[in-house]
């Protein structure tokens, strides 16, 4: 083999190695840059079973959302179910939150939510989760039936909402009153985003302080106290 041929082969090999490394670097960096994992949580939560339809699908992220590529729900129980009453996807004023309002209550069943949103850094995050609606939960003794009352009182006492789970009629005003010296809050899901129903969030409530919210739309309204988020939870179901 002549010296020229050896150098020729070495040159070709060198160019090939260069091209292959460039290709690996390009696809590698592109892949890493494209897929973000900024998803924080959602209402309904992944795997949650609600005792009535949610009034919105809400996704929370750890970065400001720049655009929503897709945000859909389908029924895994009824393939013929349609969701034409679902409102378009919206990015909240607080840009870490994306929502779709539900104007017509979902039937009992299992649902799958899929989404893809993109961020200012041009990365995107796609994902999917399921939740269930099961109104048979309302028939248990957990729920106190307060339907037909215009105003309902819930006390905050001994690190709990009392009653913890209630059913009310549409347009009922629920008032929460703190009965003890520990400061409590009334906060919509999730913790700590508090984005499901933006007006269902109180300031810190000292002893004797009250917070009221009027529930208009039928559906499930899970909530908690942000000072005791893991133990102090409640549920309002508006049943029309
Ligand atoms: Cu509390």
Coordinates of C-alpha atoms and ligand atoms in Angstrom, one line a residue:
X1 CA 0.0 0.0 0.0
X2 CA 1.4 3.3 -1.0
X3 CA 1.8 6.2 1.5
X4 CA -0.7 8.2 -0.6
X5 CA -3.4 5.5 -0.2
X6 CA -2.9 5.3 3.5
X7 CA -3.3 9.0 3.9
X8 CA -6.3 8.9 1.6
X9 CA -8.1 6.2 3.7
X10 CA -7.1 8.1 6.9
X11 CA -8.7 11.3 5.5
X12 CA -11.9 9.5 4.5
X13 CA -12.2 7.9 8.0
X14 CA -11.5 11.2 9.7
X15 CA -14.2 13.0 7.6
X16 CA -16.7 10.1 8.4
X17 CA -16.0 10.3 12.1
X18 CA -16.5 14.1 12.0
X19 CA -19.8 13.8 10.1
X20 CA -21.1 11.1 12.5
X21 CA -20.1 13.0 15.6
X22 CA -21.8 16.1 14.3
X23 CA -25.0 14.2 13.6
X24 CA -25.0 12.6 17.1
X25 CA -24.3 16.0 18.7
X26 CA -27.1 17.7 16.7
X27 CA -29.8 15.1 17.3
X28 CA -28.6 14.7 21.0
X29 CA -28.7 18.4 21.8
X30 CA -31.9 18.9 19.8
X31 CA -33.7 16.1 21.7
X32 CA -32.5 17.4 25.1
X33 CA -33.5 20.9 24.2
X34 CA -36.9 20.0 22.9
X35 CA -38.4 18.0 25.7
X36 CA -39.0 19.9 29.0
X37 CA -40.3 18.5 32.2
X38 CA -41.9 21.6 33.7
X39 CA -45.3 19.9 34.5
X40 CA -46.1 20.3 38.2
X41 CA -49.6 19.1 38.8
X42 CA -53.2 19.3 37.8
X43 CA -56.9 19.6 38.8
X44 CA -58.3 16.9 38.6
X45 CA -55.1 15.3 39.9
X46 CA -53.6 12.3 38.0
X47 CA -55.5 9.2 39.1
X48 CA -58.1 11.2 41.2
X49 CA -61.7 10.1 41.5
X50 CA -64.1 13.1 41.9
X51 CA -67.6 12.8 43.3
X52 CA -68.9 15.0 40.5
X53 CA -67.7 16.6 37.2
X54 CA -64.8 19.0 37.5
X55 CA -65.7 22.6 36.3
X56 CA -62.3 23.0 34.6
X57 CA -59.2 21.1 33.6
X58 CA -56.3 22.9 35.0
X59 CA -52.6 22.2 34.4
X60 CA -49.8 23.9 36.5
X61 CA -46.2 24.2 35.3
X62 CA -43.0 25.4 37.0
X63 CA -42.2 27.8 34.0
X64 CA -44.3 30.4 32.2
X65 CA -46.2 28.8 29.3
X66 CA -45.7 30.5 26.0
X67 CA -48.2 28.4 23.8
X68 CA -50.5 25.5 24.0
X69 CA -50.1 23.0 21.1
X70 CA -52.8 20.6 22.3
X71 CA -54.9 20.1 25.4
X72 CA -57.6 17.4 25.0
X73 CA -59.8 15.1 26.9
X74 CA -61.4 11.8 25.8
X75 CA -63.6 9.4 27.6
X76 CA -62.1 5.9 28.2
X77 CA -65.6 4.7 29.3
X78 CA -67.7 5.9 26.4
X79 CA -65.9 6.2 23.0
X80 CA -68.9 8.1 21.5
X81 CA -68.6 10.9 24.1
X82 CA -68.0 14.4 22.7
X83 CA -66.6 17.4 24.4
X84 CA -67.8 20.3 22.2
X85 CA -68.9 22.2 25.3
X86 CA -65.4 22.3 26.6
X87 CA -64.0 25.9 26.3
X88 CA -60.8 26.6 24.4
X89 CA -57.5 26.2 26.2
X90 CA -56.4 29.4 27.9
X91 CA -53.2 30.5 29.5
X92 CA -54.0 32.2 32.8
X93 CA -52.8 35.7 33.8
X94 CA -50.4 33.7 36.0
X95 CA -48.6 32.1 33.0
X96 CA -47.7 28.9 34.7
X97 CA -51.3 27.8 34.5
X98 CA -53.3 26.5 31.5
X99 CA -57.1 25.7 31.8
X100 CA -60.1 24.5 29.8
X101 CA -63.4 25.4 31.4
X102 CA -66.1 22.7 31.4
X103 CA -69.5 24.2 30.9
X104 CA -71.5 21.0 30.7
X105 CA -70.9 18.4 33.5
X106 CA -69.0 15.3 32.5
X107 CA -70.9 12.0 32.9
X108 CA -69.5 9.3 35.3
X109 CA -66.6 7.5 33.8
X110 CA -62.8 7.5 33.2
X111 CA -61.2 10.3 31.3
X112 CA -57.8 10.8 29.8
X113 CA -56.3 14.3 29.5
X114 CA -53.4 14.8 27.0
X115 CA -51.5 18.0 26.5
X116 CA -48.5 19.6 24.9
X117 CA -47.4 23.1 25.9
X118 CA -44.3 25.1 24.9
X119 CA -42.2 27.5 26.9
X120 CA -40.2 30.7 26.2
X121 CA -37.0 28.7 26.1
X122 CA -38.5 26.9 23.0
X123 CA -38.7 23.6 25.0
X124 CA -42.0 21.7 25.1
X125 CA -43.7 19.4 27.6
X126 CA -46.1 16.7 26.6
X127 CA -48.0 14.4 28.9
X128 CA -51.2 12.5 29.7
X129 CA -53.1 11.4 32.8
X130 CA -56.5 9.9 33.7
X131 CA -59.1 10.8 36.3
X132 CA -62.6 9.5 37.1
X133 CA -66.0 11.0 37.9
X134 CA -68.0 8.7 40.1
X135 CA -71.2 10.2 41.6
X136 CA -71.9 7.1 43.7
X137 CA -69.5 8.6 46.2
X138 CA -72.2 11.1 47.0
X139 CA -74.4 8.3 48.4
X140 CA -72.0 7.4 51.2
X141 CA -72.3 8.9 54.6
X142 CA -69.2 11.1 54.0
X143 CA -71.2 13.8 52.4
X144 CA -73.6 16.0 54.4
X145 CA -76.6 17.1 52.2
X146 CA -77.1 20.9 52.5
X147 CA -79.1 21.3 49.4
X148 CA -81.9 23.8 49.4
X149 CA -80.1 26.2 51.8
X150 CA -79.0 29.6 50.5
X151 CA -76.1 29.9 53.0
X152 CA -74.1 27.2 54.6
X153 CA -71.5 27.5 57.4
X154 CA -68.3 25.4 57.5
X155 CA -66.2 25.7 60.7
X156 CA -62.5 25.4 60.8
X157 CA -61.7 23.6 64.0
X158 CA -59.2 21.1 65.3
X159 CA -57.2 21.2 62.0
X160 CA -60.3 20.2 60.0
X161 CA -63.2 21.5 58.0
X162 CA -66.5 20.7 59.6
X163 CA -68.4 19.4 57.8
X164 CA -65.6 18.2 55.6
X165 CA -67.7 17.2 52.6
X166 CA -71.0 18.8 51.7
X167 CA -73.5 18.9 48.8
X168 CA -75.1 22.3 48.1
X169 CA -77.5 23.7 45.5
X170 CA -76.3 26.0 42.8
X171 CA -75.9 29.7 43.9
X172 CA -75.3 28.7 47.5
X173 CA -72.9 30.9 49.5
X174 CA -70.6 28.9 51.7
X175 CA -69.0 30.8 54.7
X176 CA -66.0 29.4 56.4
X177 CA -65.4 30.5 60.0
X178 CA -62.2 29.8 62.0
X179 CA -63.2 28.6 65.4
X180 CA -59.7 28.2 66.9
X181 CA -56.6 30.3 67.5
X182 CA -54.5 28.5 64.9
X183 CA -54.5 30.4 61.6
X184 CA -56.2 28.7 58.7
X185 CA -56.8 29.3 55.0
X186 CA -59.4 28.2 52.5
X187 CA -57.6 27.3 49.2
X188 CA -58.7 25.8 46.0
X189 CA -56.6 23.0 44.5
X190 CA -53.8 22.4 43.9
X191 CA -51.3 23.1 46.7
X192 CA -49.4 25.4 46.4
X193 CA -50.7 26.7 43.0
X194 CA -54.3 27.3 44.1
X195 CA -55.6 27.7 40.6
X196 CA -58.7 25.6 40.1
X197 CA -61.2 28.3 41.1
X198 CA -59.2 31.5 41.5
X199 CA -61.7 33.3 43.8
X200 CA -62.0 30.3 46.1
X201 CA -58.9 31.5 48.1
X202 CA -59.0 33.3 51.4
X203 CA -56.4 35.4 53.2
X204 CA -55.1 34.0 56.5
X205 CA -58.0 33.6 58.9
X206 CA -57.5 34.2 62.6
X207 CA -59.9 33.1 65.3
X208 CA -63.4 34.3 64.4
X209 CA -62.5 35.4 60.9
X210 CA -64.7 34.4 58.0
X211 CA -64.4 33.8 54.2
X212 CA -67.3 33.4 51.8
X213 CA -67.6 32.1 48.3
X214 CA -70.8 31.6 46.2
X215 CA -70.9 28.4 44.2
X216 CA -72.8 28.9 40.9
X217 CA -71.9 26.0 38.6
X218 CA -72.7 22.3 39.3
X219 CA -69.6 20.3 39.9
X220 CA -66.9 19.2 42.3
X221 CA -64.8 21.8 44.2
X222 CA -61.9 20.1 46.1
X223 CA -60.1 22.5 48.5
X224 CA -57.7 22.6 51.4
X225 CA -56.0 24.8 54.0
X226 CA -52.6 25.8 52.6
X227 CA -51.1 26.0 56.2
X228 CA -52.1 22.3 56.8
X229 CA -52.4 21.1 53.2
X230 CA -51.8 17.4 53.8
X231 CA -54.4 16.9 56.6
X232 CA -56.9 19.7 56.2
X233 CA -58.9 19.1 53.1
X234 CA -62.5 19.4 52.1
X235 CA -65.0 19.0 49.2
X236 CA -67.9 21.0 48.0
X237 CA -70.2 19.4 45.5
X238 CA -72.7 21.6 43.8
X239 CA -75.6 19.5 42.6
X240 CA -78.3 21.2 40.5
Ligands
LIG1 CU1 -55.3 25.1 58.5

